[in-house]
Short mmCIF file of C-alpha atoms and ligand atoms in Angstrom, two decimals:
data_model
loop_
_atom_site.label_atom_id
_atom_site.label_comp_id
_atom_site.label_asym_id
_atom_site.label_seq_id
_atom_site.Cartn_x
_atom_site.Cartn_y
_atom_site.Cartn_z
CA MET A 1 27.76 -13.42 -8.75
CA SER A 2 29.87 -14.73 -5.40
CA LYS A 3 27.10 -15.55 -2.27
CA SER A 4 27.87 -12.40 -0.56
CA LEU A 5 26.23 -10.33 -3.43
CA GLN A 6 22.58 -11.31 -3.16
CA ALA A 7 19.80 -8.92 -2.02
CA ILE A 8 18.67 -10.30 1.32
CA ARG A 9 16.22 -13.38 1.19
CA GLY A 10 12.41 -11.39 1.17
CA MET A 11 13.93 -8.46 0.67
CA ASN A 12 13.03 -7.15 -3.06
CA ASP A 13 14.27 -5.43 -5.69
CA ILE A 14 11.91 -3.66 -8.07
CA LEU A 15 12.91 -3.83 -11.34
CA PRO A 16 12.53 -0.63 -14.40
CA GLU A 17 9.78 -3.62 -16.03
CA GLN A 18 7.98 -3.08 -12.48
CA THR A 19 8.03 -0.21 -11.34
CA PRO A 20 5.58 1.85 -14.07
CA LEU A 21 3.15 0.19 -12.53
CA TRP A 22 4.22 1.15 -8.91
CA ARG A 23 3.53 3.93 -9.92
CA TYR A 24 0.86 4.08 -11.39
CA PHE A 25 -0.38 2.46 -8.07
CA GLU A 26 0.73 4.37 -6.12
CA GLY A 27 0.13 7.50 -8.28
CA THR A 28 -4.03 6.58 -8.21
CA VAL A 29 -3.41 6.36 -4.33
CA ALA A 30 -1.98 9.40 -3.38
CA ARG A 31 -4.36 11.17 -5.67
CA LEU A 32 -7.81 9.63 -3.33
CA LEU A 33 -5.79 10.38 -0.51
CA ASP A 34 -5.51 14.45 -1.65
CA ASN A 35 -9.10 14.54 -2.62
CA TYR A 36 -10.05 13.42 -0.11
CA GLY A 37 -8.67 15.29 2.75
CA TYR A 38 -5.56 13.35 3.96
CA LYS A 39 -2.30 14.92 4.01
CA GLN A 40 1.06 13.14 4.18
CA ILE A 41 3.59 12.52 7.46
CA ARG A 42 6.91 10.41 6.50
CA MET A 43 8.54 9.14 9.49
CA PRO A 44 12.55 8.01 9.75
CA ILE A 45 12.81 4.34 8.90
CA VAL A 46 14.28 3.31 12.30
CA GLU A 47 12.57 3.95 15.50
CA PHE A 48 13.82 3.12 19.72
CA THR A 49 12.30 -0.09 19.89
CA GLU A 50 10.30 0.14 22.98
CA LEU A 51 8.83 1.82 20.93
CA PHE A 52 7.11 -0.92 19.33
CA LYS A 53 7.02 -3.36 21.69
CA ARG A 54 5.02 -0.55 24.50
CA SER A 55 2.80 0.08 20.70
CA ILE A 56 2.00 -2.78 18.98
CA GLY A 57 2.10 -5.05 22.73
CA GLU A 58 4.62 -7.75 23.68
CA VAL A 59 2.78 -10.99 22.78
CA THR A 60 2.72 -9.82 18.67
CA ASP A 61 3.40 -12.39 16.46
CA ILE A 62 5.64 -8.70 15.33
CA VAL A 63 7.42 -7.85 18.69
CA GLU A 64 7.26 -11.48 19.48
CA LYS A 65 9.08 -13.41 16.61
CA GLU A 66 9.19 -10.61 13.38
CA MET A 67 11.07 -7.11 14.01
CA TYR A 68 14.33 -6.19 12.77
CA THR A 69 16.15 -5.41 15.92
CA PHE A 70 19.83 -3.50 16.16
CA GLU A 71 22.36 -2.56 18.90
CA ASP A 72 24.41 1.00 16.87
CA ARG A 73 26.85 2.56 17.88
CA ASN A 74 26.04 4.14 21.30
CA GLY A 75 24.09 1.07 22.72
CA ASP A 76 20.60 1.54 21.96
CA SER A 77 18.29 -0.35 20.78
CA LEU A 78 16.57 -0.02 17.30
CA THR A 79 14.18 -1.80 15.32
CA LEU A 80 13.12 -1.39 11.53
CA ARG A 81 9.55 -0.32 11.52
CA PRO A 82 7.98 -3.77 11.12
CA GLU A 83 4.44 -1.46 10.44
CA GLY A 84 3.74 2.62 10.42
CA THR A 85 1.00 3.50 13.16
CA ALA A 86 2.71 2.99 16.04
CA ALA A 87 5.71 6.77 14.39
CA CYS A 88 2.93 7.93 12.91
CA VAL A 89 2.03 7.99 16.22
CA ARG A 90 4.98 9.24 18.22
CA ALA A 91 5.25 11.91 15.46
CA VAL A 92 2.12 13.23 15.74
CA LEU A 93 3.12 13.54 20.08
CA GLU A 94 5.92 14.60 19.90
CA HIS A 95 5.30 17.55 17.75
CA GLY A 96 2.09 17.84 19.60
CA ILE A 97 -0.01 18.56 16.67
CA THR A 98 -2.32 16.78 17.87
CA GLY A 99 -3.39 18.13 21.26
CA GLY A 100 -6.51 20.14 21.96
CA GLY A 101 -8.63 18.09 20.24
CA GLN A 102 -6.80 19.40 16.14
CA VAL A 103 -8.40 16.62 13.81
CA GLN A 104 -5.86 15.10 11.39
CA LYS A 105 -6.03 12.98 8.67
CA LEU A 106 -2.74 11.52 7.59
CA TRP A 107 -1.33 8.67 5.86
CA TYR A 108 2.83 7.44 5.20
CA ILE A 109 3.46 5.97 2.59
CA GLY A 110 7.36 3.42 2.21
CA PRO A 111 8.90 0.36 3.40
CA MET A 112 8.47 -2.19 6.54
CA PHE A 113 10.01 -5.03 7.88
CA ARG A 114 8.95 -8.38 10.22
CA HIS A 115 11.30 -11.58 9.60
CA GLU A 116 9.00 -14.12 8.09
CA ARG A 117 8.91 -16.70 5.59
CA PRO A 118 9.21 -14.76 2.86
CA GLN A 119 6.48 -16.08 0.47
CA LYS A 120 3.88 -15.09 -2.74
CA GLY A 121 2.48 -11.55 -0.71
CA ARG A 122 4.32 -11.82 1.60
CA TYR A 123 8.42 -10.27 2.55
CA ARG A 124 10.87 -9.15 5.12
CA GLN A 125 10.64 -5.77 3.10
CA PHE A 126 7.41 -4.96 1.78
CA HIS A 127 5.33 -1.97 1.17
CA GLN A 128 2.28 -0.06 2.73
CA ILE A 129 0.75 2.77 2.27
CA GLY A 130 -1.67 4.09 5.78
CA LEU A 131 -3.47 6.23 6.65
CA GLU A 132 -4.25 7.44 10.21
CA VAL A 133 -7.13 9.58 12.03
CA PHE A 134 -6.51 10.87 15.40
CA ASN A 135 -9.91 13.75 16.51
CA LEU A 136 -12.09 11.82 15.06
CA ASP A 137 -14.73 9.70 16.64
CA GLY A 138 -18.33 8.75 15.11
CA PRO A 139 -18.21 5.82 12.65
CA ASP A 140 -18.71 8.71 9.81
CA ILE A 141 -14.67 8.74 9.24
CA ASP A 142 -14.72 4.52 9.59
CA ALA A 143 -17.03 4.68 7.29
CA GLU A 144 -14.74 6.89 5.30
CA LEU A 145 -11.88 5.00 5.75
CA ILE A 146 -13.88 1.66 3.85
CA ILE A 147 -15.66 4.50 1.50
CA MET A 148 -12.57 5.87 -0.17
CA THR A 149 -11.05 2.40 -0.17
CA TRP A 150 -14.20 0.92 -2.27
CA ARG A 151 -13.43 3.50 -4.68
CA LEU A 152 -9.90 2.56 -5.34
CA TRP A 153 -10.45 -0.11 -5.84
CA GLY A 154 -13.45 0.70 -8.14
CA GLU A 155 -10.72 2.60 -9.87
CA LEU A 156 -7.96 0.04 -10.06
CA GLY A 157 -10.53 -2.68 -11.44
CA ILE A 158 -10.41 -4.87 -8.91
CA ARG A 159 -13.30 -4.73 -6.85
CA ASP A 160 -14.99 -7.19 -7.72
CA ALA A 161 -12.36 -10.08 -6.53
CA VAL A 162 -12.12 -7.79 -2.61
CA LYS A 163 -14.60 -8.75 0.14
CA LEU A 164 -14.83 -6.43 2.83
CA GLU A 165 -14.84 -7.82 6.71
CA LEU A 166 -16.24 -6.71 9.77
CA ASN A 167 -16.28 -7.22 13.05
CA SER A 168 -15.98 -5.31 16.39
CA LEU A 169 -14.57 -5.43 19.42
CA GLY A 170 -16.12 -3.43 21.50
CA THR A 171 -13.88 -0.92 24.13
CA SER A 172 -11.22 -2.29 26.05
CA GLU A 173 -13.91 -3.36 28.61
CA SER A 174 -15.72 -4.86 27.86
CA ARG A 175 -13.18 -6.98 25.68
CA GLY A 176 -11.61 -7.19 28.60
CA ARG A 177 -14.44 -9.06 30.02
CA TYR A 178 -14.98 -10.55 26.90
CA ARG A 179 -11.60 -12.25 26.88
CA GLU A 180 -12.82 -13.14 30.29
CA ALA A 181 -15.42 -15.85 29.75
CA LEU A 182 -13.38 -16.63 26.59
CA VAL A 183 -10.66 -17.85 28.76
CA GLU A 184 -13.17 -19.58 30.62
CA TYR A 185 -14.75 -22.30 27.77
CA LEU A 186 -10.83 -22.62 25.88
CA SER A 187 -9.80 -23.74 29.09
CA ALA A 188 -12.09 -25.38 29.92
CA HIS A 189 -11.50 -27.25 26.42
CA HIS A 190 -7.69 -27.28 26.94
CA ASP A 191 -6.84 -30.76 25.79
CA LYS A 192 -8.91 -30.00 22.62
CA LEU A 193 -6.39 -26.90 21.67
CA ASP A 194 -3.34 -27.52 19.22
CA GLU A 195 -0.11 -25.74 20.96
CA ASP A 196 0.50 -22.84 19.32
CA SER A 197 -3.35 -21.65 20.74
CA GLN A 198 -2.59 -23.66 24.19
CA ARG A 199 0.40 -20.88 24.78
CA ARG A 200 -2.32 -18.18 22.80
CA LEU A 201 -4.29 -19.32 25.99
CA LYS A 202 -2.56 -17.68 28.06
CA THR A 203 -0.69 -14.93 26.29
CA ASN A 204 -3.19 -13.51 24.23
CA PRO A 205 -6.59 -15.41 24.21
CA LEU A 206 -8.31 -13.57 21.44
CA ARG A 207 -5.33 -14.79 19.32
CA VAL A 208 -6.43 -17.72 19.32
CA LEU A 209 -9.85 -16.78 17.36
CA ASP A 210 -7.31 -16.64 14.61
CA THR A 211 -6.26 -19.88 13.76
CA LYS A 212 -5.95 -21.86 10.89
CA ASN A 213 -5.64 -25.40 12.96
CA ALA A 214 -9.20 -27.63 13.09
CA ASP A 215 -9.63 -29.32 15.18
CA THR A 216 -9.11 -26.13 17.98
CA GLN A 217 -11.58 -24.06 15.15
CA ALA A 218 -13.69 -27.02 15.95
CA VAL A 219 -13.68 -26.16 19.28
CA LEU A 220 -14.37 -22.52 19.00
CA VAL A 221 -17.82 -22.55 17.10
CA ASP A 222 -19.49 -23.28 20.86
CA ALA A 223 -17.20 -20.35 22.10
CA PRO A 224 -18.20 -17.41 23.30
CA LYS A 225 -19.21 -14.30 20.39
CA MET A 226 -17.76 -10.76 21.05
CA ALA A 227 -20.95 -9.83 19.34
CA ASP A 228 -22.25 -10.77 23.13
CA TYR A 229 -20.27 -9.10 25.71
CA LEU A 230 -20.48 -5.33 23.81
CA ASP A 231 -21.38 -2.89 25.53
CA ASP A 232 -23.77 -0.24 24.64
CA GLU A 233 -21.76 2.70 23.04
CA SER A 234 -19.27 0.51 20.91
CA ARG A 235 -23.01 -1.45 19.34
CA ALA A 236 -24.53 2.00 18.30
CA HIS A 237 -20.92 2.96 16.56
CA PHE A 238 -20.80 -1.11 14.46
CA GLU A 239 -24.67 -0.12 13.80
CA GLY A 240 -23.98 3.51 12.64
CA LEU A 241 -20.92 2.02 10.24
CA LYS A 242 -22.63 -0.30 8.96
CA ALA A 243 -25.78 1.70 8.04
CA ARG A 244 -23.22 4.22 6.17
CA LEU A 245 -22.32 1.66 4.26
CA ASP A 246 -25.20 0.26 3.38
CA ALA A 247 -26.23 4.03 2.28
CA VAL A 248 -23.66 3.92 0.16
CA GLY A 249 -24.40 0.50 -1.31
CA ILE A 250 -20.77 -1.06 -0.12
CA PRO A 251 -21.51 -5.04 0.71
CA TYR A 252 -19.85 -6.23 3.97
CA VAL A 253 -19.24 -10.13 5.31
CA LEU A 254 -19.36 -9.58 9.41
CA ASN A 255 -16.55 -12.01 11.05
CA PRO A 256 -16.24 -12.81 14.25
CA LYS A 257 -13.18 -14.31 14.24
CA LEU A 258 -11.73 -11.06 12.29
CA VAL A 259 -9.04 -9.75 15.94
CA ARG A 260 -6.40 -8.55 14.07
CA GLY A 261 -2.74 -9.35 14.88
CA LEU A 262 -2.03 -6.04 16.75
CA ASP A 263 -2.65 -5.93 20.01
CA TYR A 264 -4.44 -1.91 19.77
CA TYR A 265 -7.75 -2.20 18.36
CA SER A 266 -10.94 -1.46 19.71
CA LYS A 267 -14.56 -1.22 18.29
CA THR A 268 -14.43 -1.00 14.24
CA VAL A 269 -11.57 -3.34 12.40
CA PHE A 270 -12.08 -4.44 8.76
CA GLU A 271 -10.40 -6.28 6.53
CA TRP A 272 -10.43 -6.74 2.48
CA VAL A 273 -9.48 -9.85 0.98
CA THR A 274 -9.33 -11.46 -1.62
CA ASP A 275 -8.97 -15.75 -3.67
CA LYS A 276 -7.39 -14.22 -5.77
CA LEU A 277 -3.47 -14.74 -4.56
CA GLY A 278 -3.49 -17.43 -2.55
CA ALA A 279 -2.98 -17.99 1.45
CA GLN A 280 -2.28 -14.38 0.64
CA GLY A 281 -5.58 -13.31 0.88
CA THR A 282 -5.33 -9.53 2.80
CA VAL A 283 -5.21 -6.25 0.20
CA CYS A 284 -5.66 -3.82 3.38
CA ALA A 285 -6.64 -4.72 7.06
CA GLY A 286 -7.24 -1.39 9.81
CA GLY A 287 -9.82 -0.11 12.62
CA ARG A 288 -10.07 2.05 15.53
CA TYR A 289 -7.73 2.39 18.51
CA ASP A 290 -9.46 5.10 20.44
CA GLY A 291 -6.44 3.47 24.19
CA LEU A 292 -3.86 3.75 21.97
CA VAL A 293 -2.00 7.30 22.12
CA GLU A 294 -2.57 7.69 26.04
CA GLN A 295 -1.53 3.77 26.46
CA MET A 296 1.88 5.57 24.52
CA GLY A 297 1.50 8.61 26.98
CA GLY A 298 -0.01 11.55 25.16
CA LYS A 299 -3.62 12.73 26.42
CA PRO A 300 -6.46 11.00 25.87
CA THR A 301 -7.10 11.74 21.49
CA THR A 302 -9.00 8.74 18.91
CA GLY A 303 -7.63 6.37 15.98
CA VAL A 304 -8.74 4.65 13.47
CA GLY A 305 -6.20 3.89 10.05
CA PHE A 306 -5.32 0.90 7.80
CA ALA A 307 -2.63 0.56 6.11
CA MET A 308 -2.57 -1.95 2.78
CA GLY A 309 -0.08 -4.32 1.12
CA ILE A 310 1.29 -2.75 -1.72
CA GLU A 311 2.91 -5.61 -3.55
CA ARG A 312 -0.03 -7.81 -2.65
CA LEU A 313 -2.26 -5.11 -4.28
CA VAL A 314 0.27 -4.69 -7.58
CA LEU A 315 0.39 -8.34 -7.33
CA MET A 316 -3.52 -8.50 -8.00
CA LEU A 317 -3.54 -5.50 -10.76
CA GLU A 318 -0.71 -8.26 -12.17
CA THR A 319 -3.03 -11.82 -11.82
CA LEU A 320 -6.47 -10.07 -12.79
CA GLU A 321 -4.92 -8.11 -15.80
CA GLN A 322 -5.68 -4.81 -14.53
CA ILE A 323 -2.86 -2.79 -15.93
CA PRO A 324 -3.69 0.55 -17.85
CA GLU A 325 -2.53 0.51 -21.65
CA GLU A 326 -0.62 3.55 -20.81
CA ILE A 327 1.22 2.22 -18.41
CA SER A 328 3.44 0.31 -20.85
CA ARG A 329 4.35 3.23 -23.31
CA GLN A 330 7.19 5.20 -21.89
CA VAL A 331 8.46 6.85 -24.54
CA ASP A 332 5.63 8.50 -26.99
CA VAL A 333 7.93 10.85 -29.89
CA TYR A 334 11.41 9.37 -30.74
CA LEU A 335 14.43 11.56 -32.19
CA CYS A 336 16.47 10.52 -34.40
CA ALA A 337 20.28 12.81 -35.35
CA PHE A 338 22.64 11.67 -38.06
CA GLY A 339 25.34 13.54 -38.53
CA GLU A 340 27.27 16.33 -36.13
CA ALA A 341 25.56 19.37 -37.12
CA ALA A 342 22.59 17.65 -37.07
CA GLU A 343 22.65 16.48 -33.24
CA LEU A 344 23.14 19.24 -31.82
CA ALA A 345 20.35 21.57 -33.31
CA GLY A 346 18.33 18.71 -33.19
CA LEU A 347 19.03 18.97 -28.83
CA ALA A 348 17.76 22.42 -28.80
CA LEU A 349 15.20 21.76 -30.67
CA ALA A 350 14.46 18.79 -28.55
CA GLU A 351 14.44 21.46 -25.66
CA ARG A 352 12.57 24.57 -27.79
CA VAL A 353 9.48 21.33 -27.33
CA ARG A 354 9.95 20.68 -23.80
CA ASP A 355 9.62 23.84 -23.16
CA GLN A 356 5.99 24.07 -24.99
CA LEU A 357 4.93 20.26 -24.42
CA PRO A 358 5.71 19.82 -19.78
CA ASN A 359 4.10 16.63 -20.27
CA LEU A 360 6.20 15.62 -23.74
CA ARG A 361 7.60 12.07 -23.56
CA LEU A 362 10.68 12.86 -25.85
CA GLN A 363 13.42 10.73 -26.18
CA VAL A 364 16.60 11.93 -28.28
CA ASN A 365 18.71 9.37 -29.46
CA ALA A 366 22.33 9.16 -27.93
CA GLY A 367 25.40 7.25 -28.49
CA ALA A 368 25.65 8.43 -32.19
CA GLY A 369 25.19 5.48 -35.20
CA SER A 370 23.56 4.68 -38.51
CA PHE A 371 20.50 5.29 -40.13
CA LYS A 372 19.54 1.22 -39.55
CA SER A 373 20.83 1.48 -35.55
CA GLN A 374 18.33 3.91 -34.54
CA PHE A 375 15.25 3.59 -36.41
CA LYS A 376 15.39 0.08 -35.02
CA LYS A 377 16.25 2.25 -31.67
CA ALA A 378 13.17 4.15 -31.97
CA ASP A 379 11.23 1.54 -32.68
CA LYS A 380 12.16 -1.04 -29.73
CA SER A 381 11.89 1.98 -27.88
CA GLY A 382 7.75 1.60 -28.22
CA ALA A 383 7.90 5.55 -29.63
CA LEU A 384 4.05 6.85 -31.69
CA TYR A 385 6.60 8.47 -33.68
CA ALA A 386 10.34 9.15 -34.91
CA LEU A 387 11.39 12.57 -35.68
CA ILE A 388 13.80 12.92 -38.38
CA LEU A 389 17.54 15.17 -38.48
CA GLY A 390 19.25 14.94 -41.60
CA ASP A 391 20.87 17.39 -44.24
CA ASP A 392 18.22 17.61 -46.19
CA GLU A 393 16.36 18.36 -43.10
CA MET A 394 18.73 20.03 -41.38
CA ALA A 395 19.14 22.28 -45.03
CA GLN A 396 15.11 22.43 -45.27
CA GLN A 397 14.76 22.86 -41.53
CA VAL A 398 12.84 21.10 -40.91
CA VAL A 399 12.64 17.76 -38.76
CA GLY A 400 10.81 14.38 -40.70
CA PHE A 401 7.83 13.37 -37.65
CA LYS A 402 7.20 9.25 -39.25
CA PRO A 403 4.71 7.46 -37.55
CA LEU A 404 5.52 4.05 -35.88
CA ARG A 405 2.55 2.13 -34.97
CA GLY A 406 -0.51 1.49 -37.86
CA GLN A 407 -0.12 3.80 -40.84
CA GLY A 408 0.39 6.94 -41.94
CA GLU A 409 3.57 8.85 -44.72
CA GLN A 410 6.39 10.54 -42.75
CA GLN A 411 5.81 14.68 -42.98
CA SER A 412 7.86 16.94 -42.67
CA ILE A 413 7.60 20.03 -40.54
CA ALA A 414 9.05 23.15 -40.64
CA TRP A 415 11.02 23.66 -36.72
CA ASP A 416 8.80 25.77 -36.25
CA ALA A 417 5.36 23.91 -36.18
CA LEU A 418 7.08 21.26 -34.50
CA ALA A 419 5.31 21.52 -30.99
CA ALA A 420 2.35 22.53 -32.14
CA HIS A 421 2.50 19.83 -34.11
CA LEU A 422 3.08 17.16 -31.29
CA ALA A 423 0.37 18.45 -29.48
CA THR A 424 -2.29 17.32 -32.28
CA CYS A 425 -1.22 13.32 -32.29
CA VAL A 426 0.69 12.44 -29.25
CA VAL A 427 -2.46 12.43 -26.13
CA GLN A 428 0.17 13.54 -22.90
CA GLY A 429 -0.81 12.13 -20.13
P1 ATP B 1 -1.00 -11.00 7.36
O1 ATP B 1 -2.40 -11.47 8.31
O2 ATP B 1 -1.29 -11.45 5.48
O3 ATP B 1 0.17 -11.71 7.90
P2 ATP B 1 -1.23 -8.53 8.51
O4 ATP B 1 -2.43 -8.70 9.78
O5 ATP B 1 0.32 -9.14 9.56
O6 ATP B 1 -1.24 -9.32 7.68
P3 ATP B 1 -0.89 -6.05 8.56
O7 ATP B 1 -0.15 -5.95 9.81
O8 ATP B 1 -2.07 -5.95 9.36
O9 ATP B 1 -0.62 -7.15 8.70
O10 ATP B 1 -0.53 -5.22 7.77
C1 ATP B 1 -2.05 -4.25 6.84
C2 ATP B 1 -1.36 -4.99 5.43
O11 ATP B 1 -0.20 -5.21 4.94
C3 ATP B 1 -1.75 -6.76 4.68
O12 ATP B 1 -3.05 -6.72 4.74
C4 ATP B 1 -0.65 -6.52 3.82
O13 ATP B 1 -1.60 -6.74 2.84
C5 ATP B 1 0.39 -6.41 4.26
N1 ATP B 1 1.47 -6.79 4.78
C6 ATP B 1 1.14 -7.32 6.56
N2 ATP B 1 2.75 -8.22 6.50
C7 ATP B 1 3.42 -8.33 4.91
C8 ATP B 1 4.29 -8.76 4.43
N3 ATP B 1 5.11 -9.51 5.45
N4 ATP B 1 4.69 -8.90 3.58
C9 ATP B 1 3.69 -8.82 2.19
N5 ATP B 1 2.69 -7.73 2.67
C10 ATP B 1 2.02 -7.54 4.14
MG1 MG B 2 1.41 -11.09 9.32
#
């Protein structure tokens, strides 16, 4: 194929053999979110560039170097969304649905775009399921978000492979005091910091805590700790969260270096991390952002949320072989018909069966073919049973019913009795 007809690097097709696992994952999360009382919101994929600059922060990796920004035909600067929170906040403000303290528990799903170096678990178009809660300011809701994800890991069979890391960033006032102390300390050790950290010290000093550089990490060992600068309110909030996680029995580790990449967090921040995916270890991350809505021009409105990376979680299901058996089979029953009259009768019969068993995965052979070739297709489809309609069956108004997996002889079933018979032998999803 010519080079111009390839997908963009880091932007992947999700092929038919992969979509069943994606749909299983997405369906499991969606059901859980419904059950906990969250409502779905859908935002556009493209927004004004200004939205992300104002919400995410000018001196973050995302805004500095990862955004897909372009001018449209009107000369407006637009950006493919790199994350969901900014657009979600814009949407609730625009439609006034968080006004007067109205609580909103919202979730969204969809593609995000960041110009990063593509590698396993890191792509330029990737997919997130995210969630935002507005106007609930207590630790109880922070706990609910984490409890819900804990349940999700349990349902998916990956609970043993993830670890919860927690930190509190305090209010913006206490974080400001901490930032000053940190800058003072790091400035005194300026020459021992790596280049990136020297730059961050000036632009976004908390991000230095996040460094992967060993020399800088050594300097950080004796650096001031956020925990010592927490104001009483943040401290009580954090204790409240931990007490709730303890009550439910969710283990966590405190990670004072967890600062998250975005500027807007306050108080609680958390990440679910795994060692099963190499360097791309964070599968779900979030926190509280009580100041963001006001910063974006709204009335003071508290917020807390998270986003999980679908690619990474699907990779985990594959790596840990937690793929439910039922999703690998796409067809329950395959109908073979021989000759034109049988084909017409087969179509009508299939529709009658579908009327009665709307969840049955019934595939009708297309493309005619010999007995042998249709049978081969039936087998290859993965179906549990083949239905056979030939001249003999037509004459008797029956259909041949043949198990394709394991034992069992072929039987004849009257057309009128077919749906009832199938209901007894096919477990319907
Ligand atoms: P990382 O530290 O891995 O770059 P991040 O802090 O930039 O992650 P968030 O902005 O918090 O990530 O996004 C939430 C989740 O979305 C991440 O935990 C991860 O699972 C997923 N994610 C983020 N960036 C990518 C990407 N480029 N490709 C695939 N998944 C991603
Ligand atoms: Mg990142």
